[in-house]
Amino acid sequence: MSANENPVVPTNFIHHIIDSDLKANKNNGKVATRFPPEPNGYLHIGHAKSICLNFGLAAKYQGRCHLRFDDTNPEKESDEYVQAIMRDVEWLGFKWHELHHASDYFGQLYDYAVQLIKDGKAYVDSSTPEQIRANRGTLTEPGKPSPDRSRSIAENLDLFQRMRAGEFADGQYVLRAKIDMASPNINMRDPTIYRIRRVHHQRTGDAWCIYPMYDYTHCLSDAIEGITHSICTLEFEDHRPLYDWVLHELDTPCHPQQIEFARLQLEYTIVSKRKLNQLVTAKHVGGWDDPRMPTIAGMRRAGVPAAAIRDFCERIGVTKKDAWIEAGVLENCIREDLNQNALRAMAVLQPLRVVIESYPEAQTEWLEVSNHPQRPELGKRKLPFTRVVLIEQDDFAENPPPKYKRLVPGGEIRLRGAYVIKCHAAVKDADGRIIELRCSHDPNTLGKNPEGRKVKGVIHWVSESNSLPAEIRLYDRLFRLPYPDNEKNFLAALNLDSLTILEHGRVEASLAGVAPESCRQFERTGYFCVDKDSTDTKMVFNRTVTLREDWVKE
RNA sequence: UGGGUCGUCGCCAAGCGGUAAGGCACGGGGUUUUGAUCCCCGCAUACCAAGGUUCGAAUCCUUGCGACCCAGCCA
């Protein structure tokens, strides 16, 4: 595939920063990044952008990229999420050079906190959350110091040790950094860095009853791991002074540079773990891996190739601009990959019986068709042609709209890879519904055009007797509005027709036994992949994406 | 009315003082036993606005305007 041989890897402002760091021999010419998810939900397309960025940087600069779980809030975290995250990162195609957990550093983090206290840079506060909030001030007014701010170092040390020892109730005390209650940056108004919480931690169990906060933990974890460039999203820009403050006050192995970029915003989707969790919990979807979910697991189940996600992340770029990506960009990446790589197959989603009266009843011809019209190296397969075939209900119209290119009464159509047939009659049931077509075939049209006339269209088909029953799940976008988050309640933007199940599909017999996650292009209808719900008696396919349809719809 | 950041084509996005890359979308044409793919062609005298500096500005300066983020013992 020469198309992907010379990918033009776009550059972005982070490359510029690193390039100049390298030129100045900062960090001894090394580059180390990390992807730091909190294990409180499944990874989504927004995380994919961050993963591609961080692992991509390490690859580009021959550096390292760590996977680090930011597991400092045991109330929301679980091992299920840890496992899912590792699975998703690997599936996306990345290998971490080191695996870490912020919880691995709890001991060191505690020692650093003691040092901060000894230096007079942190104090134990007995204020309630309400008092802390009230004293924090507002965006335009400075905060007021807590009465505990002047507590002695000795007393702070004693109290902090006893916090750890479990002598106090949850919430009774917190440890705060002593910075500046009048700072125009609210994050610098003595942020809480430790809280008491008697919660079982998925990794450290009940070893701790105090847990460090993100701002305190993240920078130190980066420094401990020797991260050189700590990349995060824009909402942490205001936290950078705090990141730098902690590392400046403490004697750490290094001082990583925090760089912020704009998080992904994709039309018709939502990338908030809280809201995605809500969709799962309230059963608006089948689970975190529901094919409609923008999660990595969901897209994987839908049949989206990892390479398409990587391509997408590359195309959208990395900037600090608040941007919205049109849904078509992702779809294009998916189609581009699948068009190149998916084998073709014949499948009829909503069958209509076609009896070819001119074709011998007992006869079966094995017709050779290409697995991929543009890639002969992918071989050919044989399809059984029989007297009774099934075509798509949509491919026949008694009263065709203008420019209809399919079968009509008295008209001819090419059955893809087979004969040209002509429709003589439509058989209807008592309700007037068409249940069968009576046709004849032109035996002289196999592999060649009929003489003296042009056939306007080609449709797909499957042998009635020699095909497999299949359930086809047609997925559409989960939200009917491009910006679900703009709604007071995002659930109101849900597309109630996001899933259509077709129970009576038929697919060509060669698909028997094809493994889950295998993708095929069902000619003329779209890309589909085998779902894990498939059984020996009934295959199940998920529609990944439709084919482009360039014509005006009726 | 505090602080932080951003503003180049419908949507992304290069550009970093020398005269507007690319992708998606869109429009037109061609090939085609998938109305798919593929292939051509078109698509910003213009870079939020207004001033200024300069031989020359999207790029530098000034002043406006607009958008986003921040007041968790969440991350």
XYZ file of C-alpha atoms (C1' of nucleotides) in Angstrom:
629
model
C 0.000 0.000 0.000
C 1.896 2.944 -1.221
C -0.763 5.291 0.122
C 0.439 4.934 3.686
C 4.096 4.497 2.986
C 5.103 8.103 3.450
C 2.803 9.499 6.075
C 3.374 13.197 6.451
C 3.574 13.414 10.202
C 2.322 16.843 11.110
C 4.304 18.909 13.528
C 2.812 20.804 16.402
C 3.849 23.300 19.037
C 4.988 20.563 21.416
C 7.470 19.329 18.830
C 8.818 22.851 18.641
C 9.254 22.994 22.397
C 11.005 19.651 22.521
C 13.182 20.495 19.538
C 14.472 23.588 21.234
C 14.939 21.720 24.519
C 16.980 19.159 22.659
C 19.013 21.846 20.987
C 19.764 23.332 24.399
C 20.620 19.859 25.696
C 17.984 20.148 28.371
C 17.353 16.846 30.198
C 20.601 15.519 28.690
C 18.849 15.201 25.389
C 16.321 12.710 26.732
C 12.586 12.735 26.249
C 10.220 10.969 28.626
C 6.460 11.302 28.648
C 3.632 9.502 30.347
C -0.012 8.734 29.856
C -1.612 9.149 33.283
C -5.236 7.942 33.377
C -7.265 7.726 36.542
C -8.783 4.230 36.661
C -12.300 5.464 37.239
C -13.793 4.578 33.872
C -12.987 3.311 30.416
C -10.749 5.144 28.003
C -12.480 7.122 25.260
C -11.568 8.802 21.994
C -10.338 11.846 23.901
C -7.854 9.677 25.757
C -6.799 8.216 22.440
C -5.636 11.671 21.404
C -3.526 11.938 24.530
C -2.193 8.391 24.164
C -1.175 8.957 20.562
C 0.426 12.246 21.505
C 2.440 10.939 24.452
C 3.485 7.630 22.938
C 4.020 9.333 19.611
C 6.416 11.834 21.161
C 8.413 9.068 22.803
C 8.632 7.242 19.492
C 9.587 10.322 17.523
C 12.366 11.281 19.914
C 13.475 7.761 20.800
C 12.433 8.390 24.362
C 10.197 6.593 26.834
C 6.538 6.781 27.604
C 5.159 5.383 30.821
C 1.677 4.248 31.601
C 0.888 5.582 35.037
C -2.338 5.140 36.883
C -3.296 8.266 38.745
C -4.950 6.275 41.498
C -5.183 8.726 44.350
C -8.944 8.722 44.809
C -9.925 5.167 45.779
C -13.570 6.085 46.088
C -14.028 6.060 42.334
C -11.356 3.693 41.164
C -11.253 -0.029 40.563
C -9.126 -2.809 39.204
C -11.678 -3.485 36.484
C -10.835 -0.080 35.054
C -7.109 -0.658 35.455
C -7.356 -3.855 33.433
C -9.571 -2.278 30.794
C -7.209 0.648 30.370
C -4.174 -1.562 29.871
C -6.117 -3.667 27.373
C -7.202 -0.595 25.433
C -3.784 1.029 25.300
C -2.262 -2.184 23.996
C -5.023 -2.680 21.478
C -4.493 0.846 20.228
C -1.021 -0.317 19.382
C 1.194 1.131 22.087
C 3.677 -0.412 24.508
C 4.614 1.425 27.652
C 8.253 1.398 28.626
C 7.340 1.356 32.300
C 4.142 0.706 34.197
C 3.540 2.739 37.343
C 0.868 3.656 39.788
C 0.794 6.869 41.759
C -0.059 4.638 44.692
C 3.427 3.127 44.384
C 4.689 6.485 45.589
C 2.458 6.901 48.623
C 5.425 6.322 50.936
C 7.662 8.822 49.186
C 4.820 11.271 48.868
C 4.286 11.077 52.605
C 7.963 11.735 53.264
C 7.908 14.712 50.930
C 4.901 16.073 52.801
C 6.759 15.764 56.076
C 9.589 17.728 54.525
C 7.178 20.410 53.394
C 5.859 20.692 56.942
C 9.374 20.875 58.359
C 10.123 23.671 55.939
C 7.062 25.548 57.102
C 5.445 25.088 53.701
C 2.455 23.012 54.751
C 0.098 22.907 57.697
C -2.638 20.760 59.118
C -6.003 22.480 58.984
C -9.057 21.560 61.012
C -11.368 23.719 58.929
C -14.429 22.045 57.503
C -14.856 21.903 53.748
C -17.421 24.669 54.070
C -15.014 26.873 55.997
C -12.257 26.263 53.528
C -14.545 27.226 50.688
C -15.770 30.324 52.490
C -12.223 31.449 53.241
C -10.935 30.791 49.768
C -12.360 34.073 48.531
C -13.787 34.497 45.054
C -12.432 35.130 41.613
C -12.160 38.795 42.391
C -11.605 38.824 46.164
C -8.623 37.382 47.999
C -9.027 34.565 50.499
C -8.592 34.743 54.259
C -6.089 32.665 56.182
C -7.368 29.739 58.212
C -6.848 30.109 61.986
C -4.687 26.974 61.723
C -2.357 28.536 59.207
C -0.005 29.670 61.966
C 0.136 26.327 63.752
C 3.672 25.435 64.784
C 5.805 23.104 62.742
C 6.075 20.688 65.658
C 2.338 20.545 66.044
C 1.813 20.137 62.296
C 4.278 17.264 62.280
C 2.552 15.577 65.176
C -0.909 16.039 63.705
C 0.105 14.816 60.248
C 1.672 11.689 61.733
C -1.489 11.051 63.677
C -3.588 11.633 60.548
C -1.670 8.849 58.937
C -1.902 6.685 62.038
C -5.658 6.808 61.819
C -6.273 8.769 64.988
C -8.771 11.105 63.381
C -12.079 10.767 61.684
C -12.469 11.152 57.941
C -12.506 14.819 57.082
C -11.438 16.005 60.488
C -8.168 17.418 59.200
C -6.472 18.080 55.920
C -2.916 18.971 55.044
C -2.624 22.196 53.100
C 0.262 23.750 51.222
C 1.074 27.164 52.664
C 1.347 29.379 49.636
C -0.647 32.578 49.247
C -4.255 33.149 50.256
C -4.307 36.356 48.251
C -3.061 34.861 45.005
C -5.094 35.846 41.959
C -4.789 32.193 41.016
C -7.214 30.336 43.226
C -5.211 27.144 42.981
C -2.450 28.835 44.927
C -4.656 29.773 47.890
C -3.305 27.056 50.168
C -4.555 24.040 48.245
C -5.396 20.870 50.118
C -2.784 18.217 49.452
C -3.870 15.382 51.765
C -7.237 14.268 53.035
C -8.312 11.565 55.472
C -10.437 8.929 53.819
C -10.956 5.448 55.171
C -11.540 3.797 51.837
C -10.144 0.524 50.618
C -7.736 1.211 47.777
C -7.701 -1.236 44.900
C -3.925 -1.615 45.165
C -2.805 -0.511 48.596
C -5.775 -2.015 50.387
C -6.162 -0.496 53.844
C -2.543 0.487 54.281
C -3.427 4.155 54.116
C -6.234 6.270 55.457
C -4.839 9.499 54.079
C -4.637 10.048 50.349
C -2.697 12.726 48.462
C -4.459 15.050 46.055
C -3.815 15.282 42.333
C -1.864 18.550 42.266
C 0.540 17.336 44.881
C 0.849 13.807 43.537
C 1.133 14.376 39.837
C 4.160 16.604 39.702
C 6.057 14.468 42.192
C 5.194 11.275 40.342
C 6.495 12.869 37.157
C 9.690 13.917 38.908
C 10.223 10.504 40.503
C 9.888 8.838 37.098
C 12.164 11.298 35.374
C 9.466 12.550 33.046
C 10.793 15.429 30.951
C 7.596 16.717 29.367
C 4.378 16.336 31.310
C 1.576 16.824 28.846
C -1.940 17.514 30.013
C -5.067 19.299 28.899
C -5.842 23.003 28.972
C -7.865 23.028 32.165
C -4.630 22.380 34.054
C -2.962 25.554 32.855
C -4.005 27.275 36.047
C -2.444 24.452 37.999
C 0.978 24.795 36.475
C 2.148 27.350 39.056
C 1.243 24.838 41.740
C 2.979 22.027 39.856
C 6.082 24.170 39.726
C 5.734 25.346 43.326
C 5.769 21.822 44.735
C 8.770 20.820 42.678
C 10.553 24.029 43.543
C 10.040 23.647 47.287
C 11.068 20.022 47.412
C 14.362 18.408 46.530
C 13.299 16.172 43.655
C 15.297 14.243 41.035
C 14.211 16.635 38.303
C 11.675 19.274 37.395
C 9.519 18.177 34.465
C 7.874 20.761 32.249
C 4.103 20.767 32.131
C 2.684 21.513 28.681
C -1.013 21.866 28.021
C -2.980 21.128 24.846
C -6.648 21.329 23.925
C -8.696 18.245 24.654
C -10.625 16.611 21.858
C -14.178 17.728 21.244
C -16.022 15.625 18.689
C -19.421 16.443 17.287
C -22.284 14.149 18.265
C -20.345 12.625 21.100
C -19.578 13.196 24.702
C -16.214 12.645 26.300
C -16.831 12.922 29.976
C -16.175 9.798 31.973
C -18.829 10.865 34.418
C -21.458 11.097 31.715
C -20.320 7.970 29.931
C -20.573 6.195 33.253
C -24.089 7.539 33.591
C -25.043 6.117 30.198
C -23.792 2.720 31.292
C -25.322 2.799 34.746
C -28.701 3.977 33.535
C -28.556 1.365 30.768
C -28.944 3.764 27.881
C -26.291 1.599 26.264
C -25.323 -2.010 26.752
C -22.093 -1.275 28.578
C -18.783 0.519 28.306
C -18.086 -1.474 25.154
C -21.406 -0.790 23.478
C -20.546 -0.057 19.838
C -22.229 3.330 20.106
C -19.944 4.449 22.895
C -17.011 6.716 22.039
C -14.880 4.493 24.246
C -11.906 2.625 22.830
C -13.640 -0.611 23.810
C -16.866 0.489 22.152
C -15.214 1.519 18.926
C -13.245 -1.714 18.925
C -16.435 -3.726 19.236
C -18.019 -1.639 16.513
C -15.202 -2.702 14.231
C -13.175 0.487 14.125
C -9.544 -0.422 13.395
C -6.955 0.844 15.852
C -5.044 2.269 12.908
C -8.040 4.422 11.988
C -8.106 5.892 15.473
C -4.402 6.614 15.312
C -4.813 8.195 11.902
C -7.633 10.326 13.217
C -5.566 11.538 16.155
C -2.803 12.481 13.792
C -5.062 14.362 11.415
C -6.803 16.515 13.989
C -3.549 17.979 15.196
C -2.430 19.233 18.578
C -2.951 22.869 19.500
C -4.220 25.027 22.336
C -7.292 26.079 20.425
C -10.738 25.176 21.669
C -11.800 23.180 18.625
C -14.667 20.960 17.568
C -13.969 18.141 15.158
C -16.696 17.225 12.691
C -17.932 13.654 12.928
C -17.058 13.144 9.266
C -13.355 13.290 9.979
C -13.428 10.148 12.105
C -15.775 8.420 9.686
C -13.441 9.202 6.838
C -10.500 7.691 8.694
C -12.491 4.551 9.383
C -13.646 4.188 5.793
C -10.201 4.831 4.430
C -8.691 2.048 6.497
C -11.500 -0.405 5.968
C -11.749 0.244 2.259
C -8.113 -0.671 2.017
C -8.133 -3.643 4.349
C -11.574 -5.187 4.649
C -12.358 -8.210 2.512
C -15.585 -7.910 0.559
C -18.567 -10.133 1.177
C -22.172 -10.416 0.124
C -24.843 -9.994 2.730
C -28.502 -9.203 2.407
C -29.818 -7.218 5.329
C -33.524 -7.363 4.520
C -34.090 -10.226 2.093
C -36.527 -10.413 -0.766
C -36.913 -13.793 -2.486
C -36.105 -13.919 -6.150
C -37.001 -17.007 -8.149
C -35.092 -17.246 -11.386
C -37.520 -19.331 -13.388
C -35.146 -19.862 -16.266
C -32.515 -21.403 -14.013
C -32.567 -25.171 -13.431
C -33.967 -26.158 -10.053
C -31.244 -28.572 -9.042
C -28.332 -26.575 -10.335
C -25.647 -24.831 -8.305
C -22.868 -22.976 -10.021
C -19.808 -21.852 -8.126
C -18.945 -18.398 -9.348
C -15.550 -16.961 -8.664
C -15.519 -13.461 -7.212
C -12.757 -11.205 -5.983
C -12.179 -10.686 -2.279
C -11.107 -7.134 -2.976
C -11.528 -5.457 -6.341
C -8.464 -3.252 -5.927
C -6.227 -5.856 -4.297
C -6.046 -9.056 -6.320
C -3.409 -10.407 -3.959
C -6.171 -10.928 -1.420
C -7.505 -13.689 -3.616
C -10.852 -14.908 -4.793
C -13.601 -17.062 -3.417
C -16.489 -19.016 -4.884
C -20.126 -18.124 -4.394
C -22.918 -20.608 -5.002
C -25.505 -19.433 -7.502
C -28.888 -21.102 -7.299
C -32.385 -20.799 -8.695
C -33.619 -18.906 -5.694
C -31.590 -15.971 -4.485
C -32.196 -13.238 -1.990
C -31.758 -9.581 -2.754
C -32.268 -6.446 -0.690
C -35.863 -5.290 -0.409
C -34.605 -1.794 -1.193
C -33.196 -2.988 -4.470
C -36.597 -3.506 -6.026
C -39.177 -0.799 -6.554
C -42.549 -1.122 -8.163
C -42.772 2.624 -8.562
C -39.174 3.729 -8.732
C -38.167 7.271 -7.877
C -36.285 9.266 -10.527
C -32.777 8.017 -11.281
C -33.399 4.717 -9.549
C -30.697 2.342 -10.735
C -31.982 -0.937 -9.378
C -34.580 -3.544 -10.239
C -38.004 -2.536 -11.483
C -40.852 -4.525 -13.045
C -39.822 -5.526 -16.538
C -36.328 -4.187 -15.961
C -32.942 -5.803 -15.869
C -30.245 -5.753 -13.217
C -26.832 -7.296 -12.819
C -26.447 -9.603 -9.870
C -22.937 -8.805 -8.774
C -20.478 -11.408 -9.925
C -23.265 -13.372 -11.581
C -25.929 -13.001 -14.261
C -28.113 -10.233 -15.513
C -31.691 -10.982 -14.552
C -34.992 -9.545 -15.683
C -38.020 -9.106 -13.492
C -41.297 -10.436 -14.841
C -43.596 -10.233 -11.869
C -43.860 -9.299 -8.252
C -45.786 -11.705 -6.060
C -47.726 -10.105 -3.232
C -49.335 -11.386 -0.081
C -52.872 -10.693 1.066
C -51.804 -7.310 2.416
C -50.285 -6.264 -0.846
C -46.712 -6.625 0.331
C -44.206 -7.876 -2.175
C -42.953 -11.228 -1.002
C -41.262 -12.626 -4.065
C -40.026 -11.698 -7.499
C -40.261 -13.919 -10.545
C -37.326 -13.367 -12.853
C -35.359 -14.907 -15.661
C -31.651 -14.771 -16.295
C -29.610 -14.181 -19.385
C -27.171 -17.110 -19.468
C -24.893 -15.196 -21.776
C -24.006 -12.478 -19.264
C -21.607 -14.248 -16.955
C -18.447 -12.182 -16.927
C -19.594 -10.131 -19.897
C -22.029 -7.442 -20.761
C -25.232 -8.327 -22.559
C -25.285 -7.593 -26.245
C -27.154 -4.663 -27.613
C -28.259 -3.103 -24.323
C -26.877 -1.573 -21.194
C -27.825 -2.713 -17.722
C -28.141 0.261 -15.443
C -27.215 -1.235 -12.136
C -25.564 -3.908 -10.059
C -27.001 -5.309 -6.876
C -25.767 -7.771 -4.308
C -27.403 -11.088 -3.551
C -27.011 -14.327 -1.697
C -28.182 -17.871 -2.435
C -31.282 -18.721 -0.458
C -30.322 -22.327 0.144
C -26.632 -21.757 0.567
C -26.298 -18.806 2.909
C -26.306 -18.222 6.643
C -28.824 -16.510 8.878
C -27.439 -13.488 10.651
C -28.521 -10.765 13.000
C -27.388 -7.398 11.753
C -27.078 -4.544 14.199
C -27.266 -1.165 12.556
C -25.746 1.500 14.740
C -26.260 5.170 14.283
C -24.841 8.072 16.252
C -25.708 7.977 19.941
C -26.711 11.621 20.040
C -28.988 13.433 17.662
C -27.446 16.819 18.386
C -23.897 17.860 17.540
C -23.260 19.363 20.955
C -25.016 17.196 23.542
C -23.211 19.002 26.324
C -24.970 22.210 25.439
C -28.243 20.719 26.611
C -29.280 21.266 30.182
C -29.578 17.509 30.335
C -27.363 15.725 27.858
C -29.638 12.678 27.956
C -32.255 14.736 26.144
C -29.913 14.769 23.159
C -29.822 10.985 22.958
C -30.776 9.537 19.584
C -33.489 7.055 20.399
C -32.986 5.280 17.078
C -29.303 4.692 17.487
C -29.725 0.927 17.219
C -31.761 -1.020 14.671
C -31.645 -4.773 14.873
C -32.302 -6.723 11.696
C -33.110 -10.274 12.724
C -33.407 -11.885 9.333
C -30.239 -11.003 7.528
C -28.488 -13.564 5.358
C -24.784 -13.652 4.683
C -22.738 -15.690 2.270
C -21.737 -19.085 3.610
C -18.025 -18.358 3.455
C -18.451 -16.190 6.526
C -19.142 -19.219 8.723
C -16.823 -19.374 11.689
C -15.209 -16.014 11.130
C -13.905 -14.746 14.459
C -15.330 -11.854 16.441
C -13.838 -8.456 15.543
C -13.198 -9.561 11.974
C -14.317 -6.867 9.591
C -15.844 -7.198 6.135
C -17.271 -4.821 3.649
C -20.752 -6.017 2.833
C -20.851 -4.807 -0.730
C -23.028 -1.772 -1.224
C -24.163 -1.595 2.406
C -21.197 -0.790 4.572
C -18.500 -2.162 6.821
C -19.450 -4.756 9.393
C -17.651 -6.776 11.988
C -18.473 -10.003 13.751
C -19.782 -9.406 17.243
C -18.854 -11.531 20.218
C -22.546 -12.393 20.583
C -22.298 -14.615 17.504
C -23.220 -18.267 17.975
C -22.918 -21.388 15.854
C -26.487 -21.048 14.716
C -26.700 -17.315 14.287
C -23.955 -14.922 13.459
C -24.172 -11.356 14.692
C -22.684 -8.420 12.822
C -22.244 -4.832 13.921
C -22.252 -2.101 11.337
C -19.087 -0.080 11.792
C -19.939 2.591 9.269
C -21.914 2.855 6.053
C -20.353 3.294 2.650
C -20.400 6.827 1.347
C -23.561 7.525 -0.522
C -22.997 10.210 -3.070
C -26.431 10.144 -4.602
C -29.543 11.980 -3.605
C -31.708 9.916 -1.338
C -35.338 9.390 -2.143
C -14.961 44.080 37.429
C -9.331 38.737 39.343
C -6.179 35.111 36.989
C -4.946 31.754 32.870
C -5.392 30.806 27.533
C -7.063 31.108 22.485
C -8.740 33.704 17.676
C -5.666 31.615 9.655
C -11.348 28.733 4.337
C -17.852 25.466 6.473
C -14.614 22.006 10.220
C -9.508 20.915 11.589
C -4.536 22.862 10.622
C 0.600 24.492 8.597
C 2.909 29.153 8.752
C 7.441 31.927 13.350
C 8.997 39.380 8.757
C 9.565 37.983 2.206
C 4.266 37.981 -0.202
C -1.605 31.931 2.539
C 0.827 23.981 2.904
C -2.293 19.907 3.738
C -6.666 17.054 5.397
C -12.038 16.728 5.966
C -16.431 18.851 3.849
C -18.320 20.924 -0.585
C -18.862 21.659 -6.244
C -17.622 19.853 -11.317
C -15.641 15.943 -14.676
C -13.635 10.812 -15.789
C -13.069 5.282 -14.813
C -15.911 1.329 -12.616
C -20.075 -5.731 -12.618
C -20.107 -2.055 -5.145
C -24.830 4.738 -6.672
C -18.229 2.305 -3.118
C -13.151 2.835 -4.383
C -9.852 5.397 -7.653
C -8.382 9.635 -10.861
C -8.451 14.808 -12.470
C -10.170 19.989 -11.600
C -12.152 23.953 -8.459
C -12.451 25.872 -3.462
C -8.960 32.279 1.778
C -5.952 39.259 -2.945
C -7.030 36.764 2.574
C -5.237 35.512 8.220
C -11.038 38.549 14.728
C -11.040 44.303 14.156
C -8.707 48.997 13.907
C -4.369 51.671 14.076
C 1.120 51.605 13.947
C 6.444 49.868 12.705
C 8.701 48.112 7.983
C 10.815 48.304 1.185
C 7.668 44.266 2.800
C 3.333 41.825 8.386
C -0.981 36.249 9.325
C 3.817 36.762 11.438
C 6.465 42.696 15.411
C 3.873 46.850 18.548
C -0.750 49.250 20.437
C -5.784 49.337 21.391
C -10.242 47.005 21.018
C -13.706 42.719 20.184
C -15.012 37.593 20.733
C -14.509 32.599 22.833
C -12.834 28.997 26.520
C -11.029 27.516 31.596
C -10.586 28.390 37.190
C -13.685 29.429 43.616
C -13.626 19.795 44.929
C -11.143 17.437 51.285
C -12.178 15.109 41.998
C -8.607 14.238 38.308
